């Protein structure tokens, strides 16, 4: 069994058993991981219901399967996160109206859902600055984001190709904070 198939089987098992997993996907920062429940799995990406180290619901993250180099599960850290999440009665709102198919591009599906639900997203295409804002338009190949500054102000637009997206965060604590600032500023 090759590495990708091995990780896919672990992720499928985590979905079936409802396990919290720690996924390591940045070899330049091997101590950092994403923790939560894997929600959706396609042939190329996964969507995770992300949870903070304090056990709080932290939106959704989408990552490429090819970037995974380690998965931890059933450890003390994962058990601690589950306990904190449960004790604080946390939950994630549903990202999709219906279950997605495994052959779909989960980046695209998340952009569509974020646009429909008016959620802020953060996109990473390389190790540089993220693009943060509302999804204005999405086609088969291209996405247009109405950028929001760290102060919650409109900051122009960015257009990029869907295939260039490496990481996508949707409605995490950071994006929710920006949306609060944005809503305050437009209603001020």
JSON list of C-alpha atoms in Angstrom, two decimals:
[
{"chain": "A", "resi": 1, "resn": "UNK", "atom": "CA", "xyz": [0.00, 0.00, 0.00]},
{"chain": "A", "resi": 2, "resn": "UNK", "atom": "CA", "xyz": [1.42, 3.38, -0.98]},
{"chain": "A", "resi": 3, "resn": "UNK", "atom": "CA", "xyz": [1.49, 6.40, 1.34]},
{"chain": "A", "resi": 4, "resn": "UNK", "atom": "CA", "xyz": [-1.56, 8.16, -0.16]},
{"chain": "A", "resi": 5, "resn": "UNK", "atom": "CA", "xyz": [-3.71, 5.02, -0.01]},
{"chain": "A", "resi": 6, "resn": "UNK", "atom": "CA", "xyz": [-2.60, 4.43, 3.58]},
{"chain": "A", "resi": 7, "resn": "UNK", "atom": "CA", "xyz": [-3.59, 7.95, 4.68]},
{"chain": "A", "resi": 8, "resn": "UNK", "atom": "CA", "xyz": [-6.90, 7.76, 2.79]},
{"chain": "A", "resi": 9, "resn": "UNK", "atom": "CA", "xyz": [-7.77, 4.51, 4.60]},
{"chain": "A", "resi": 10, "resn": "UNK", "atom": "CA", "xyz": [-7.00, 6.15, 7.99]},
{"chain": "A", "resi": 11, "resn": "UNK", "atom": "CA", "xyz": [-9.15, 9.18, 7.12]},
{"chain": "A", "resi": 12, "resn": "UNK", "atom": "CA", "xyz": [-12.05, 6.96, 5.94]},
{"chain": "A", "resi": 13, "resn": "UNK", "atom": "CA", "xyz": [-11.83, 4.99, 9.19]},
{"chain": "A", "resi": 14, "resn": "UNK", "atom": "CA", "xyz": [-11.81, 8.24, 11.22]},
{"chain": "A", "resi": 15, "resn": "UNK", "atom": "CA", "xyz": [-15.01, 9.38, 9.46]},
{"chain": "A", "resi": 16, "resn": "UNK", "atom": "CA", "xyz": [-16.71, 6.01, 10.05]},
{"chain": "A", "resi": 17, "resn": "UNK", "atom": "CA", "xyz": [-15.74, 5.96, 13.75]},
{"chain": "A", "resi": 18, "resn": "UNK", "atom": "CA", "xyz": [-16.19, 9.68, 14.40]},
{"chain": "A", "resi": 19, "resn": "UNK", "atom": "CA", "xyz": [-12.58, 10.10, 15.57]},
{"chain": "A", "resi": 20, "resn": "UNK", "atom": "CA", "xyz": [-10.72, 13.35, 16.08]},
{"chain": "A", "resi": 21, "resn": "UNK", "atom": "CA", "xyz": [-7.41, 13.28, 14.21]},
{"chain": "A", "resi": 22, "resn": "UNK", "atom": "CA", "xyz": [-4.31, 15.46, 14.10]},
{"chain": "A", "resi": 23, "resn": "UNK", "atom": "CA", "xyz": [-3.15, 15.94, 10.51]},
{"chain": "A", "resi": 24, "resn": "UNK", "atom": "CA", "xyz": [0.33, 17.19, 9.70]},
{"chain": "A", "resi": 25, "resn": "UNK", "atom": "CA", "xyz": [0.57, 18.74, 6.24]},
{"chain": "A", "resi": 26, "resn": "UNK", "atom": "CA", "xyz": [3.36, 21.32, 6.35]},
{"chain": "A", "resi": 27, "resn": "UNK", "atom": "CA", "xyz": [6.80, 19.71, 6.33]},
{"chain": "A", "resi": 28, "resn": "UNK", "atom": "CA", "xyz": [8.40, 23.14, 6.85]},
{"chain": "A", "resi": 29, "resn": "UNK", "atom": "CA", "xyz": [6.64, 23.36, 10.22]},
{"chain": "A", "resi": 30, "resn": "UNK", "atom": "CA", "xyz": [6.50, 19.70, 11.33]},
{"chain": "A", "resi": 31, "resn": "UNK", "atom": "CA", "xyz": [5.35, 20.60, 14.85]},
{"chain": "A", "resi": 32, "resn": "UNK", "atom": "CA", "xyz": [2.11, 22.21, 13.58]},
{"chain": "A", "resi": 33, "resn": "UNK", "atom": "CA", "xyz": [-1.00, 20.21, 12.84]},
{"chain": "A", "resi": 34, "resn": "UNK", "atom": "CA", "xyz": [-4.70, 20.61, 12.15]},
{"chain": "A", "resi": 35, "resn": "UNK", "atom": "CA", "xyz": [-7.00, 18.89, 14.63]},
{"chain": "A", "resi": 36, "resn": "UNK", "atom": "CA", "xyz": [-10.64, 17.96, 14.26]},
{"chain": "A", "resi": 37, "resn": "UNK", "atom": "CA", "xyz": [-13.18, 15.65, 12.67]},
{"chain": "A", "resi": 38, "resn": "UNK", "atom": "CA", "xyz": [-12.67, 14.79, 9.01]},
{"chain": "A", "resi": 39, "resn": "UNK", "atom": "CA", "xyz": [-16.01, 15.68, 7.45]},
{"chain": "A", "resi": 40, "resn": "UNK", "atom": "CA", "xyz": [-15.61, 15.03, 3.74]},
{"chain": "A", "resi": 41, "resn": "UNK", "atom": "CA", "xyz": [-13.04, 13.16, 1.69]},
{"chain": "A", "resi": 42, "resn": "UNK", "atom": "CA", "xyz": [-12.52, 13.30, -2.07]},
{"chain": "A", "resi": 43, "resn": "UNK", "atom": "CA", "xyz": [-9.87, 11.70, -4.25]},
{"chain": "A", "resi": 44, "resn": "UNK", "atom": "CA", "xyz": [-7.61, 14.77, -3.85]},
{"chain": "A", "resi": 45, "resn": "UNK", "atom": "CA", "xyz": [-8.68, 16.80, -0.78]},
{"chain": "A", "resi": 46, "resn": "UNK", "atom": "CA", "xyz": [-10.30, 16.54, 2.64]},
{"chain": "A", "resi": 47, "resn": "UNK", "atom": "CA", "xyz": [-12.48, 18.88, 4.67]},
{"chain": "A", "resi": 48, "resn": "UNK", "atom": "CA", "xyz": [-12.02, 18.98, 8.42]},
{"chain": "A", "resi": 49, "resn": "UNK", "atom": "CA", "xyz": [-14.30, 20.37, 11.10]},
{"chain": "A", "resi": 50, "resn": "UNK", "atom": "CA", "xyz": [-11.43, 22.22, 12.75]},
{"chain": "A", "resi": 51, "resn": "UNK", "atom": "CA", "xyz": [-11.17, 22.48, 16.55]},
{"chain": "A", "resi": 52, "resn": "UNK", "atom": "CA", "xyz": [-8.94, 24.89, 18.50]},
{"chain": "A", "resi": 53, "resn": "UNK", "atom": "CA", "xyz": [-6.51, 23.64, 21.18]},
{"chain": "A", "resi": 54, "resn": "UNK", "atom": "CA", "xyz": [-9.08, 24.91, 23.70]},
{"chain": "A", "resi": 55, "resn": "UNK", "atom": "CA", "xyz": [-11.73, 22.58, 22.25]},
{"chain": "A", "resi": 56, "resn": "UNK", "atom": "CA", "xyz": [-13.74, 25.26, 20.46]},
{"chain": "A", "resi": 57, "resn": "UNK", "atom": "CA", "xyz": [-15.41, 24.92, 17.08]},
{"chain": "A", "resi": 58, "resn": "UNK", "atom": "CA", "xyz": [-13.16, 26.64, 14.53]},
{"chain": "A", "resi": 59, "resn": "UNK", "atom": "CA", "xyz": [-14.93, 26.42, 11.19]},
{"chain": "A", "resi": 60, "resn": "UNK", "atom": "CA", "xyz": [-13.70, 24.29, 8.33]},
{"chain": "A", "resi": 61, "resn": "UNK", "atom": "CA", "xyz": [-10.37, 23.75, 6.66]},
{"chain": "A", "resi": 62, "resn": "UNK", "atom": "CA", "xyz": [-9.70, 22.17, 3.27]},
{"chain": "A", "resi": 63, "resn": "UNK", "atom": "CA", "xyz": [-6.32, 20.62, 2.50]},
{"chain": "A", "resi": 64, "resn": "UNK", "atom": "CA", "xyz": [-4.72, 18.51, -0.21]},
{"chain": "A", "resi": 65, "resn": "UNK", "atom": "CA", "xyz": [-4.26, 14.81, 0.54]},
{"chain": "A", "resi": 66, "resn": "UNK", "atom": "CA", "xyz": [-0.85, 14.93, -1.18]},
{"chain": "A", "resi": 67, "resn": "UNK", "atom": "CA", "xyz": [0.45, 17.30, 1.51]},
{"chain": "A", "resi": 68, "resn": "UNK", "atom": "CA", "xyz": [-0.19, 14.92, 4.43]},
{"chain": "A", "resi": 69, "resn": "UNK", "atom": "CA", "xyz": [2.93, 13.36, 5.92]},
{"chain": "A", "resi": 70, "resn": "UNK", "atom": "CA", "xyz": [1.56, 12.21, 9.30]},
{"chain": "A", "resi": 71, "resn": "UNK", "atom": "CA", "xyz": [-1.78, 11.48, 10.99]},
{"chain": "A", "resi": 72, "resn": "UNK", "atom": "CA", "xyz": [-2.20, 11.01, 14.75]},
{"chain": "A", "resi": 73, "resn": "UNK", "atom": "CA", "xyz": [-5.32, 9.53, 16.34]},
{"chain": "A", "resi": 74, "resn": "UNK", "atom": "CA", "xyz": [-6.43, 8.03, 19.67]},
{"chain": "A", "resi": 75, "resn": "UNK", "atom": "CA", "xyz": [-3.63, 9.86, 21.50]},
{"chain": "A", "resi": 76, "resn": "UNK", "atom": "CA", "xyz": [-3.87, 11.84, 24.72]},
{"chain": "A", "resi": 77, "resn": "UNK", "atom": "CA", "xyz": [-3.98, 15.13, 22.78]},
{"chain": "A", "resi": 78, "resn": "UNK", "atom": "CA", "xyz": [-6.87, 14.04, 20.56]},
{"chain": "A", "resi": 79, "resn": "UNK", "atom": "CA", "xyz": [-8.74, 12.67, 23.60]},
{"chain": "A", "resi": 80, "resn": "UNK", "atom": "CA", "xyz": [-8.23, 16.01, 25.40]},
{"chain": "A", "resi": 81, "resn": "UNK", "atom": "CA", "xyz": [-9.63, 17.93, 22.41]},
{"chain": "A", "resi": 82, "resn": "UNK", "atom": "CA", "xyz": [-12.70, 15.66, 22.27]},
{"chain": "A", "resi": 83, "resn": "UNK", "atom": "CA", "xyz": [-13.31, 16.09, 26.00]},
{"chain": "A", "resi": 84, "resn": "UNK", "atom": "CA", "xyz": [-13.03, 19.90, 25.84]},
{"chain": "A", "resi": 85, "resn": "UNK", "atom": "CA", "xyz": [-15.23, 20.03, 22.70]},
{"chain": "A", "resi": 86, "resn": "UNK", "atom": "CA", "xyz": [-17.86, 17.87, 24.43]},
{"chain": "A", "resi": 87, "resn": "UNK", "atom": "CA", "xyz": [-17.74, 19.65, 27.81]},
{"chain": "A", "resi": 88, "resn": "UNK", "atom": "CA", "xyz": [-18.25, 23.01, 26.07]},
{"chain": "A", "resi": 89, "resn": "UNK", "atom": "CA", "xyz": [-21.10, 21.58, 24.00]},
{"chain": "A", "resi": 90, "resn": "UNK", "atom": "CA", "xyz": [-19.48, 22.69, 20.77]},
{"chain": "A", "resi": 91, "resn": "UNK", "atom": "CA", "xyz": [-20.79, 21.83, 17.31]},
{"chain": "A", "resi": 92, "resn": "UNK", "atom": "CA", "xyz": [-20.11, 22.78, 13.71]},
{"chain": "A", "resi": 93, "resn": "UNK", "atom": "CA", "xyz": [-22.83, 24.11, 11.47]},
{"chain": "A", "resi": 94, "resn": "UNK", "atom": "CA", "xyz": [-23.26, 22.08, 8.30]},
{"chain": "A", "resi": 95, "resn": "UNK", "atom": "CA", "xyz": [-21.11, 23.40, 5.46]},
{"chain": "A", "resi": 96, "resn": "UNK", "atom": "CA", "xyz": [-23.04, 21.70, 2.65]},
{"chain": "A", "resi": 97, "resn": "UNK", "atom": "CA", "xyz": [-26.75, 21.31, 2.02]},
{"chain": "A", "resi": 98, "resn": "UNK", "atom": "CA", "xyz": [-26.24, 17.72, 0.91]},
{"chain": "A", "resi": 99, "resn": "UNK", "atom": "CA", "xyz": [-23.44, 15.15, 0.97]},
{"chain": "A", "resi": 100, "resn": "UNK", "atom": "CA", "xyz": [-20.77, 15.78, -1.65]},
{"chain": "A", "resi": 101, "resn": "UNK", "atom": "CA", "xyz": [-19.47, 13.17, -4.04]},
{"chain": "A", "resi": 102, "resn": "UNK", "atom": "CA", "xyz": [-15.94, 11.83, -3.66]},
{"chain": "A", "resi": 103, "resn": "UNK", "atom": "CA", "xyz": [-14.84, 12.92, -7.15]},
{"chain": "A", "resi": 104, "resn": "UNK", "atom": "CA", "xyz": [-15.63, 16.61, -6.61]},
{"chain": "A", "resi": 105, "resn": "UNK", "atom": "CA", "xyz": [-13.09, 19.38, -6.05]},
{"chain": "A", "resi": 106, "resn": "UNK", "atom": "CA", "xyz": [-13.63, 20.20, -2.37]},
{"chain": "A", "resi": 107, "resn": "UNK", "atom": "CA", "xyz": [-11.95, 23.60, -2.73]},
{"chain": "A", "resi": 108, "resn": "UNK", "atom": "CA", "xyz": [-14.57, 24.56, -5.33]},
{"chain": "A", "resi": 109, "resn": "UNK", "atom": "CA", "xyz": [-17.45, 23.10, -3.30]},
{"chain": "A", "resi": 110, "resn": "UNK", "atom": "CA", "xyz": [-16.33, 25.04, -0.22]},
{"chain": "A", "resi": 111, "resn": "UNK", "atom": "CA", "xyz": [-16.05, 28.30, -2.21]},
{"chain": "A", "resi": 112, "resn": "UNK", "atom": "CA", "xyz": [-19.60, 27.77, -3.51]},
{"chain": "A", "resi": 113, "resn": "UNK", "atom": "CA", "xyz": [-20.94, 27.08, -0.02]},
{"chain": "A", "resi": 114, "resn": "UNK", "atom": "CA", "xyz": [-19.06, 30.08, 1.43]},
{"chain": "A", "resi": 115, "resn": "UNK", "atom": "CA", "xyz": [-20.54, 32.32, -1.28]},
{"chain": "A", "resi": 116, "resn": "UNK", "atom": "CA", "xyz": [-24.07, 31.01, -0.67]},
{"chain": "A", "resi": 117, "resn": "UNK", "atom": "CA", "xyz": [-23.75, 31.43, 3.13]},
{"chain": "A", "resi": 118, "resn": "UNK", "atom": "CA", "xyz": [-21.87, 34.76, 2.97]},
{"chain": "A", "resi": 119, "resn": "UNK", "atom": "CA", "xyz": [-18.86, 33.39, 4.89]},
{"chain": "A", "resi": 120, "resn": "UNK", "atom": "CA", "xyz": [-15.34, 34.80, 4.86]},
{"chain": "A", "resi": 121, "resn": "UNK", "atom": "CA", "xyz": [-12.57, 32.53, 3.55]},
{"chain": "A", "resi": 122, "resn": "UNK", "atom": "CA", "xyz": [-8.76, 32.60, 3.75]},
{"chain": "A", "resi": 123, "resn": "UNK", "atom": "CA", "xyz": [-6.85, 31.15, 0.81]},
{"chain": "A", "resi": 124, "resn": "UNK", "atom": "CA", "xyz": [-3.19, 30.17, 0.70]},
{"chain": "A", "resi": 125, "resn": "UNK", "atom": "CA", "xyz": [-1.59, 29.60, -2.68]},
{"chain": "A", "resi": 126, "resn": "UNK", "atom": "CA", "xyz": [2.01, 29.55, -1.50]},
{"chain": "A", "resi": 127, "resn": "UNK", "atom": "CA", "xyz": [3.81, 30.31, 1.74]},
{"chain": "A", "resi": 128, "resn": "UNK", "atom": "CA", "xyz": [3.22, 34.06, 1.25]},
{"chain": "A", "resi": 129, "resn": "UNK", "atom": "CA", "xyz": [0.28, 36.23, 2.25]},
{"chain": "A", "resi": 130, "resn": "UNK", "atom": "CA", "xyz": [-3.20, 34.76, 2.38]},
{"chain": "A", "resi": 131, "resn": "UNK", "atom": "CA", "xyz": [-6.11, 36.17, 0.41]},
{"chain": "A", "resi": 132, "resn": "UNK", "atom": "CA", "xyz": [-8.97, 36.87, 2.82]},
{"chain": "A", "resi": 133, "resn": "UNK", "atom": "CA", "xyz": [-12.51, 37.92, 1.98]},
{"chain": "A", "resi": 134, "resn": "UNK", "atom": "CA", "xyz": [-15.91, 37.02, 0.59]},
{"chain": "A", "resi": 135, "resn": "UNK", "atom": "CA", "xyz": [-16.32, 34.84, -2.51]},
{"chain": "A", "resi": 136, "resn": "UNK", "atom": "CA", "xyz": [-17.63, 37.17, -5.20]},
{"chain": "A", "resi": 137, "resn": "UNK", "atom": "CA", "xyz": [-17.60, 34.80, -8.17]},
{"chain": "A", "resi": 138, "resn": "UNK", "atom": "CA", "xyz": [-16.56, 31.26, -9.00]},
{"chain": "A", "resi": 139, "resn": "UNK", "atom": "CA", "xyz": [-16.35, 29.47, -12.33]},
{"chain": "A", "resi": 140, "resn": "UNK", "atom": "CA", "xyz": [-15.04, 26.07, -13.35]},
{"chain": "A", "resi": 141, "resn": "UNK", "atom": "CA", "xyz": [-11.45, 27.32, -13.24]},
{"chain": "A", "resi": 142, "resn": "UNK", "atom": "CA", "xyz": [-11.39, 30.71, -11.52]},
{"chain": "A", "resi": 143, "resn": "UNK", "atom": "CA", "xyz": [-12.32, 32.39, -8.21]},
{"chain": "A", "resi": 144, "resn": "UNK", "atom": "CA", "xyz": [-12.78, 36.09, -7.46]},
{"chain": "A", "resi": 145, "resn": "UNK", "atom": "CA", "xyz": [-12.52, 37.22, -3.83]},
{"chain": "A", "resi": 146, "resn": "UNK", "atom": "CA", "xyz": [-13.70, 40.60, -2.48]},
{"chain": "A", "resi": 147, "resn": "UNK", "atom": "CA", "xyz": [-10.83, 41.11, -0.07]},
{"chain": "A", "resi": 148, "resn": "UNK", "atom": "CA", "xyz": [-11.30, 42.30, 3.51]},
{"chain": "A", "resi": 149, "resn": "UNK", "atom": "CA", "xyz": [-8.42, 43.99, 5.37]},
{"chain": "A", "resi": 150, "resn": "UNK", "atom": "CA", "xyz": [-7.42, 43.08, 8.92]},
{"chain": "A", "resi": 151, "resn": "UNK", "atom": "CA", "xyz": [-9.41, 46.16, 10.01]},
{"chain": "A", "resi": 152, "resn": "UNK", "atom": "CA", "xyz": [-12.60, 44.83, 8.39]},
{"chain": "A", "resi": 153, "resn": "UNK", "atom": "CA", "xyz": [-12.51, 47.22, 5.43]},
{"chain": "A", "resi": 154, "resn": "UNK", "atom": "CA", "xyz": [-13.08, 46.45, 1.74]},
{"chain": "A", "resi": 155, "resn": "UNK", "atom": "CA", "xyz": [-9.66, 46.01, 0.16]},
{"chain": "A", "resi": 156, "resn": "UNK", "atom": "CA", "xyz": [-10.21, 45.41, -3.56]},
{"chain": "A", "resi": 157, "resn": "UNK", "atom": "CA", "xyz": [-10.49, 42.08, -5.33]},
{"chain": "A", "resi": 158, "resn": "UNK", "atom": "CA", "xyz": [-8.26, 39.14, -6.15]},
{"chain": "A", "resi": 159, "resn": "UNK", "atom": "CA", "xyz": [-8.72, 36.71, -9.01]},
{"chain": "A", "resi": 160, "resn": "UNK", "atom": "CA", "xyz": [-6.90, 33.38, -9.15]},
{"chain": "A", "resi": 161, "resn": "UNK", "atom": "CA", "xyz": [-7.13, 29.90, -10.60]},
{"chain": "A", "resi": 162, "resn": "UNK", "atom": "CA", "xyz": [-8.75, 27.17, -8.53]},
{"chain": "A", "resi": 163, "resn": "UNK", "atom": "CA", "xyz": [-5.88, 24.78, -9.28]},
{"chain": "A", "resi": 164, "resn": "UNK", "atom": "CA", "xyz": [-3.43, 27.13, -7.53]},
{"chain": "A", "resi": 165, "resn": "UNK", "atom": "CA", "xyz": [-5.13, 26.86, -4.13]},
{"chain": "A", "resi": 166, "resn": "UNK", "atom": "CA", "xyz": [-3.09, 24.91, -1.55]},
{"chain": "A", "resi": 167, "resn": "UNK", "atom": "CA", "xyz": [-5.10, 25.60, 1.62]},
{"chain": "A", "resi": 168, "resn": "UNK", "atom": "CA", "xyz": [-8.52, 27.01, 2.36]},
{"chain": "A", "resi": 169, "resn": "UNK", "atom": "CA", "xyz": [-10.00, 28.06, 5.70]},
{"chain": "A", "resi": 170, "resn": "UNK", "atom": "CA", "xyz": [-13.67, 28.89, 6.00]},
{"chain": "A", "resi": 171, "resn": "UNK", "atom": "CA", "xyz": [-15.50, 30.52, 8.91]},
{"chain": "A", "resi": 172, "resn": "UNK", "atom": "CA", "xyz": [-12.73, 29.91, 11.45]},
{"chain": "A", "resi": 173, "resn": "UNK", "atom": "CA", "xyz": [-12.39, 32.16, 14.50]},
{"chain": "A", "resi": 174, "resn": "UNK", "atom": "CA", "xyz": [-10.18, 34.53, 12.48]},
{"chain": "A", "resi": 175, "resn": "UNK", "atom": "CA", "xyz": [-12.70, 34.85, 9.65]},
{"chain": "A", "resi": 176, "resn": "UNK", "atom": "CA", "xyz": [-15.61, 35.28, 12.10]},
{"chain": "A", "resi": 177, "resn": "UNK", "atom": "CA", "xyz": [-13.70, 38.10, 13.82]},
{"chain": "A", "resi": 178, "resn": "UNK", "atom": "CA", "xyz": [-13.12, 39.85, 10.49]},
{"chain": "A", "resi": 179, "resn": "UNK", "atom": "CA", "xyz": [-16.79, 39.49, 9.60]},
{"chain": "A", "resi": 180, "resn": "UNK", "atom": "CA", "xyz": [-17.76, 41.17, 12.88]},
{"chain": "A", "resi": 181, "resn": "UNK", "atom": "CA", "xyz": [-15.45, 44.09, 12.09]},
{"chain": "A", "resi": 182, "resn": "UNK", "atom": "CA", "xyz": [-16.70, 44.26, 8.50]},
{"chain": "A", "resi": 183, "resn": "UNK", "atom": "CA", "xyz": [-20.38, 44.25, 9.54]},
{"chain": "A", "resi": 184, "resn": "UNK", "atom": "CA", "xyz": [-19.71, 46.93, 12.14]},
{"chain": "A", "resi": 185, "resn": "UNK", "atom": "CA", "xyz": [-17.89, 49.17, 9.65]},
{"chain": "A", "resi": 186, "resn": "UNK", "atom": "CA", "xyz": [-20.50, 48.90, 6.88]},
{"chain": "A", "resi": 187, "resn": "UNK", "atom": "CA", "xyz": [-23.32, 49.65, 9.34]},
{"chain": "A", "resi": 188, "resn": "UNK", "atom": "CA", "xyz": [-21.44, 52.49, 11.07]}
]
